[in-house]
Amino acid sequence: MLSKEPRERGRPGLRRLLYEYKEGDTVVIDICSNFISTAPHRRYQGRAGIVVGKRGRAYLIKVREGDSEKLIITTKDHIKPLTTRASA
């Protein structure tokens, strides 16, 4: 999970880093193994959450964990916007 294929190594693209998230946006946690110090725990890999706020360069993301809600603090490197497929 925290390793990359040879062609995926290096920094993520600018599109991912320049995206601005607003409060209420739904995001998916996708851990980037280049930045382990700001990464959330690996149990949250692939989970969807809602952006609640911003703390410096990091974002506060609310994620459901069973019956409780957890607050994840992570940077843009580890989140991407949730896209849904339109039914045809």
CSV table of N, CA and C in Angstrom, one decimal:
chain,number,residue,atom,x,y,z
A,1,MET,N,0.8,-1.2,0.0
A,1,MET,CA,0.0,0.0,0.0
A,1,MET,C,0.9,1.3,0.0
A,2,LEU,N,2.0,1.3,0.7
A,2,LEU,CA,2.8,2.5,0.8
A,2,LEU,C,4.0,2.4,-0.1
A,3,SER,N,3.9,1.6,-1.1
A,3,SER,CA,5.0,1.5,-2.1
A,3,SER,C,4.4,2.0,-3.4
A,4,LYS,N,5.3,2.4,-4.3
A,4,LYS,CA,4.9,2.9,-5.6
A,4,LYS,C,5.6,2.1,-6.7
A,5,GLU,N,4.9,2.0,-7.9
A,5,GLU,CA,5.5,1.4,-9.0
A,5,GLU,C,6.6,2.4,-9.5
A,6,PRO,N,7.6,1.9,-10.3
A,6,PRO,CA,8.7,2.7,-10.7
A,6,PRO,C,8.3,4.0,-11.5
A,7,ARG,N,7.3,3.9,-12.3
A,7,ARG,CA,6.8,5.1,-13.1
A,7,ARG,C,6.0,6.1,-12.2
A,8,GLU,N,5.6,5.7,-11.1
A,8,GLU,CA,4.7,6.6,-10.2
A,8,GLU,C,5.6,7.3,-9.2
A,9,ARG,N,6.9,7.0,-9.1
A,9,ARG,CA,7.7,7.7,-8.1
A,9,ARG,C,7.9,9.1,-8.3
A,10,GLY,N,8.2,9.9,-7.3
A,10,GLY,CA,8.4,11.3,-7.4
A,10,GLY,C,7.2,12.0,-6.8
A,11,ARG,N,7.2,13.3,-7.0
A,11,ARG,CA,6.1,14.2,-6.4
A,11,ARG,C,4.8,14.0,-7.2
A,12,PRO,N,3.7,14.1,-6.6
A,12,PRO,CA,2.4,14.0,-7.3
A,12,PRO,C,2.3,15.2,-8.2
A,13,GLY,N,1.4,15.1,-9.2
A,13,GLY,CA,1.2,16.2,-10.1
A,13,GLY,C,0.7,17.5,-9.5
A,14,LEU,N,0.9,18.6,-10.3
A,14,LEU,CA,0.5,19.9,-9.8
A,14,LEU,C,-1.1,20.0,-9.7
A,15,ARG,N,-1.8,19.3,-10.5
A,15,ARG,CA,-3.2,19.3,-10.4
A,15,ARG,C,-3.7,18.9,-9.0
A,16,ARG,N,-3.1,17.9,-8.4
A,16,ARG,CA,-3.5,17.5,-7.1
A,16,ARG,C,-3.0,18.5,-6.0
A,17,LEU,N,-1.9,19.1,-6.2
A,17,LEU,CA,-1.4,20.0,-5.2
A,17,LEU,C,-2.0,21.4,-5.3
A,18,LEU,N,-2.5,21.9,-6.4
A,18,LEU,CA,-3.1,23.2,-6.6
A,18,LEU,C,-4.6,23.2,-6.4
A,19,TYR,N,-5.2,22.1,-6.2
A,19,TYR,CA,-6.6,22.0,-6.0
A,19,TYR,C,-7.0,22.7,-4.6
A,20,GLU,N,-7.9,23.6,-4.6
A,20,GLU,CA,-8.4,24.2,-3.3
A,20,GLU,C,-9.6,23.6,-2.8
A,21,TYR,N,-9.6,23.1,-1.6
A,21,TYR,CA,-10.7,22.4,-1.0
A,21,TYR,C,-11.5,23.5,-0.1
A,22,LYS,N,-12.8,23.4,-0.1
A,22,LYS,CA,-13.6,24.3,0.7
A,22,LYS,C,-14.3,23.4,1.8
A,23,GLU,N,-14.8,24.1,2.8
A,23,GLU,CA,-15.5,23.4,3.8
A,23,GLU,C,-16.8,22.7,3.2
A,24,GLY,N,-17.0,21.5,3.6
A,24,GLY,CA,-18.2,20.8,3.0
A,24,GLY,C,-17.8,19.9,1.8
A,25,ASP,N,-16.6,20.0,1.2
A,25,ASP,CA,-16.2,19.2,0.1
A,25,ASP,C,-16.0,17.8,0.6
A,26,THR,N,-16.4,16.8,-0.3
A,26,THR,CA,-16.2,15.4,0.1
A,26,THR,C,-14.8,15.0,-0.6
A,27,VAL,N,-14.0,14.4,0.2
A,27,VAL,CA,-12.7,14.0,-0.3
A,27,VAL,C,-12.4,12.5,0.0
A,28,VAL,N,-11.4,11.9,-0.7
A,28,VAL,CA,-11.0,10.5,-0.4
A,28,VAL,C,-9.6,10.6,0.1
A,29,ILE,N,-9.3,9.8,1.1
A,29,ILE,CA,-7.9,9.8,1.6
A,29,ILE,C,-7.1,8.8,0.8
A,30,ASP,N,-6.1,9.3,0.2
A,30,ASP,CA,-5.2,8.5,-0.7
A,30,ASP,C,-3.8,8.8,-0.3
A,31,ILE,N,-3.2,7.9,0.6
A,31,ILE,CA,-1.9,8.2,1.2
A,31,ILE,C,-0.8,8.1,0.1
A,32,CYS,N,0.0,9.2,0.1
A,32,CYS,CA,1.2,9.3,-0.8
A,32,CYS,C,2.4,8.9,0.1
A,33,SER,N,3.1,7.9,-0.3
A,33,SER,CA,4.2,7.4,0.5
A,33,SER,C,5.5,8.3,0.5
A,34,ASN,N,5.4,9.4,-0.3
A,34,ASN,CA,6.6,10.3,-0.3
A,34,ASN,C,6.6,11.2,1.0
A,35,PHE,N,5.4,11.4,1.6
A,35,PHE,CA,5.3,12.3,2.7
A,35,PHE,C,4.7,11.6,3.9
A,36,ILE,N,5.5,10.7,4.5
A,36,ILE,CA,5.0,9.9,5.6
A,36,ILE,C,4.7,10.7,6.9
A,37,SER,N,5.5,11.8,7.1
A,37,SER,CA,5.3,12.6,8.3
A,37,SER,C,3.9,13.2,8.4
A,38,THR,N,3.3,13.5,7.3
A,38,THR,CA,2.0,14.2,7.3
A,38,THR,C,0.8,13.2,7.0
A,39,ALA,N,1.2,11.9,6.9
A,39,ALA,CA,0.2,10.9,6.4
A,39,ALA,C,-0.7,10.5,7.6
A,40,PRO,N,-2.0,10.3,7.3
A,40,PRO,CA,-2.9,9.7,8.3
A,40,PRO,C,-2.6,8.2,8.5
A,41,HIS,N,-3.2,7.6,9.5
A,41,HIS,CA,-3.0,6.2,9.7
A,41,HIS,C,-3.5,5.4,8.5
A,42,ARG,N,-2.8,4.3,8.2
A,42,ARG,CA,-3.2,3.5,7.0
A,42,ARG,C,-4.5,2.9,7.1
A,43,ARG,N,-5.2,2.8,8.2
A,43,ARG,CA,-6.5,2.3,8.3
A,43,ARG,C,-7.5,3.2,7.6
A,44,TYR,N,-7.2,4.5,7.4
A,44,TYR,CA,-8.0,5.4,6.7
A,44,TYR,C,-7.8,5.5,5.2
A,45,GLN,N,-6.9,4.7,4.6
A,45,GLN,CA,-6.7,4.6,3.2
A,45,GLN,C,-7.9,4.3,2.5
A,46,GLY,N,-8.3,5.1,1.5
A,46,GLY,CA,-9.5,4.9,0.7
A,46,GLY,C,-10.8,5.3,1.3
A,47,ARG,N,-10.8,5.8,2.5
A,47,ARG,CA,-12.0,6.3,3.2
A,47,ARG,C,-12.4,7.7,2.6
A,48,ALA,N,-13.7,7.9,2.6
A,48,ALA,CA,-14.3,9.2,2.2
A,48,ALA,C,-14.6,10.0,3.4
A,49,GLY,N,-14.4,11.3,3.3
A,49,GLY,CA,-14.7,12.1,4.5
A,49,GLY,C,-15.1,13.5,4.0
A,50,ILE,N,-15.4,14.4,4.9
A,50,ILE,CA,-15.9,15.7,4.6
A,50,ILE,C,-14.9,16.7,5.2
A,51,VAL,N,-14.5,17.7,4.4
A,51,VAL,CA,-13.6,18.7,4.9
A,51,VAL,C,-14.3,19.6,5.9
A,52,VAL,N,-13.8,19.8,7.1
A,52,VAL,CA,-14.4,20.5,8.1
A,52,VAL,C,-13.8,21.9,8.3
A,53,GLY,N,-12.5,22.0,8.0
A,53,GLY,CA,-11.8,23.2,8.2
A,53,GLY,C,-10.3,23.1,7.8
A,54,LYS,N,-9.6,24.1,8.0
A,54,LYS,CA,-8.2,24.2,7.6
A,54,LYS,C,-7.4,24.6,8.8
A,55,ARG,N,-6.2,24.0,9.0
A,55,ARG,CA,-5.3,24.3,10.1
A,55,ARG,C,-3.9,24.5,9.5
A,56,GLY,N,-3.5,25.8,9.3
A,56,GLY,CA,-2.3,26.0,8.6
A,56,GLY,C,-2.3,25.5,7.2
A,57,ARG,N,-1.4,24.6,6.8
A,57,ARG,CA,-1.5,24.0,5.4
A,57,ARG,C,-2.3,22.8,5.4
A,58,ALA,N,-2.6,22.3,6.6
A,58,ALA,CA,-3.4,21.0,6.7
A,58,ALA,C,-4.9,21.2,6.7
A,59,TYR,N,-5.6,20.1,6.4
A,59,TYR,CA,-7.0,20.1,6.3
A,59,TYR,C,-7.6,19.2,7.4
A,60,LEU,N,-8.7,19.6,8.0
A,60,LEU,CA,-9.4,18.8,9.0
A,60,LEU,C,-10.5,18.0,8.2
A,61,ILE,N,-10.5,16.7,8.3
A,61,ILE,CA,-11.4,15.8,7.6
A,61,ILE,C,-12.1,15.0,8.6
A,62,LYS,N,-13.5,15.0,8.5
A,62,LYS,CA,-14.3,14.2,9.4
A,62,LYS,C,-14.6,12.9,8.7
A,63,VAL,N,-14.3,11.7,9.3
A,63,VAL,CA,-14.4,10.4,8.7
A,63,VAL,C,-15.3,9.5,9.7
A,64,ARG,N,-16.2,8.8,9.2
A,64,ARG,CA,-17.0,7.9,10.0
A,64,ARG,C,-16.2,6.6,10.3
A,65,GLU,N,-16.1,6.2,11.6
A,65,GLU,CA,-15.4,5.0,12.0
A,65,GLU,C,-16.4,4.2,12.9
A,66,GLY,N,-17.1,3.3,12.2
A,66,GLY,CA,-18.1,2.6,13.0
A,66,GLY,C,-19.2,3.5,13.4
A,67,ASP,N,-19.5,3.6,14.7
A,67,ASP,CA,-20.6,4.5,15.2
A,67,ASP,C,-20.0,5.9,15.6
A,68,SER,N,-18.7,6.1,15.5
A,68,SER,CA,-18.2,7.4,15.9
A,68,SER,C,-17.6,8.1,14.7
A,69,GLU,N,-17.3,9.4,14.9
A,69,GLU,CA,-16.7,10.2,13.9
A,69,GLU,C,-15.3,10.5,14.3
A,70,LYS,N,-14.3,10.4,13.4
A,70,LYS,CA,-12.9,10.8,13.7
A,70,LYS,C,-12.5,12.0,13.0
A,71,LEU,N,-11.6,12.8,13.5
A,71,LEU,CA,-11.1,14.0,12.9
A,71,LEU,C,-9.7,13.7,12.5
A,72,ILE,N,-9.5,13.7,11.2
A,72,ILE,CA,-8.2,13.4,10.6
A,72,ILE,C,-7.5,14.8,10.2
A,73,ILE,N,-6.3,15.0,10.5
A,73,ILE,CA,-5.5,16.2,10.2
A,73,ILE,C,-4.5,15.7,9.2
A,74,THR,N,-4.5,16.2,7.9
A,74,THR,CA,-3.6,15.8,6.9
A,74,THR,C,-3.4,16.9,5.9
A,75,THR,N,-2.4,16.8,5.1
A,75,THR,CA,-2.1,17.8,4.0
A,75,THR,C,-2.7,17.4,2.7
A,76,LYS,N,-2.6,18.3,1.7
A,76,LYS,CA,-3.2,18.1,0.4
A,76,LYS,C,-2.5,16.8,-0.3
A,77,ASP,N,-1.3,16.5,0.1
A,77,ASP,CA,-0.6,15.3,-0.5
A,77,ASP,C,-1.4,14.0,-0.3
A,78,HIS,N,-2.3,13.9,0.7
A,78,HIS,CA,-2.9,12.7,1.0
A,78,HIS,C,-4.4,12.7,0.7
A,79,ILE,N,-4.9,13.7,0.1
A,79,ILE,CA,-6.4,13.7,-0.2
A,79,ILE,C,-6.6,14.1,-1.7
A,80,LYS,N,-7.7,13.6,-2.2
A,80,LYS,CA,-8.2,14.0,-3.5
A,80,LYS,C,-9.7,14.1,-3.5
A,81,PRO,N,-10.2,14.9,-4.4
A,81,PRO,CA,-11.7,15.1,-4.4
A,81,PRO,C,-12.4,13.8,-4.8
A,82,LEU,N,-13.6,13.6,-4.2
A,82,LEU,CA,-14.4,12.5,-4.6
A,82,LEU,C,-15.1,12.7,-5.9
A,83,THR,N,-15.0,11.8,-6.8
A,83,THR,CA,-15.7,11.9,-8.1
A,83,THR,C,-16.6,10.7,-8.2
A,84,THR,N,-17.8,10.9,-8.6
A,84,THR,CA,-18.8,9.8,-8.7
A,84,THR,C,-19.0,9.6,-10.2
A,85,ARG,N,-19.3,8.4,-10.5
A,85,ARG,CA,-19.6,8.1,-11.9
A,85,ARG,C,-21.1,8.4,-12.1
A,86,ALA,N,-21.4,9.0,-13.2
A,86,ALA,CA,-22.8,9.3,-13.6
A,86,ALA,C,-23.4,8.0,-14.2
A,87,SER,N,-24.6,7.7,-13.7
A,87,SER,CA,-25.2,6.5,-14.2
A,87,SER,C,-25.7,6.8,-15.7
A,88,ALA,N,-25.5,5.8,-16.5
A,88,ALA,CA,-25.8,6.0,-18.0
A,88,ALA,C,-27.3,5.7,-18.2
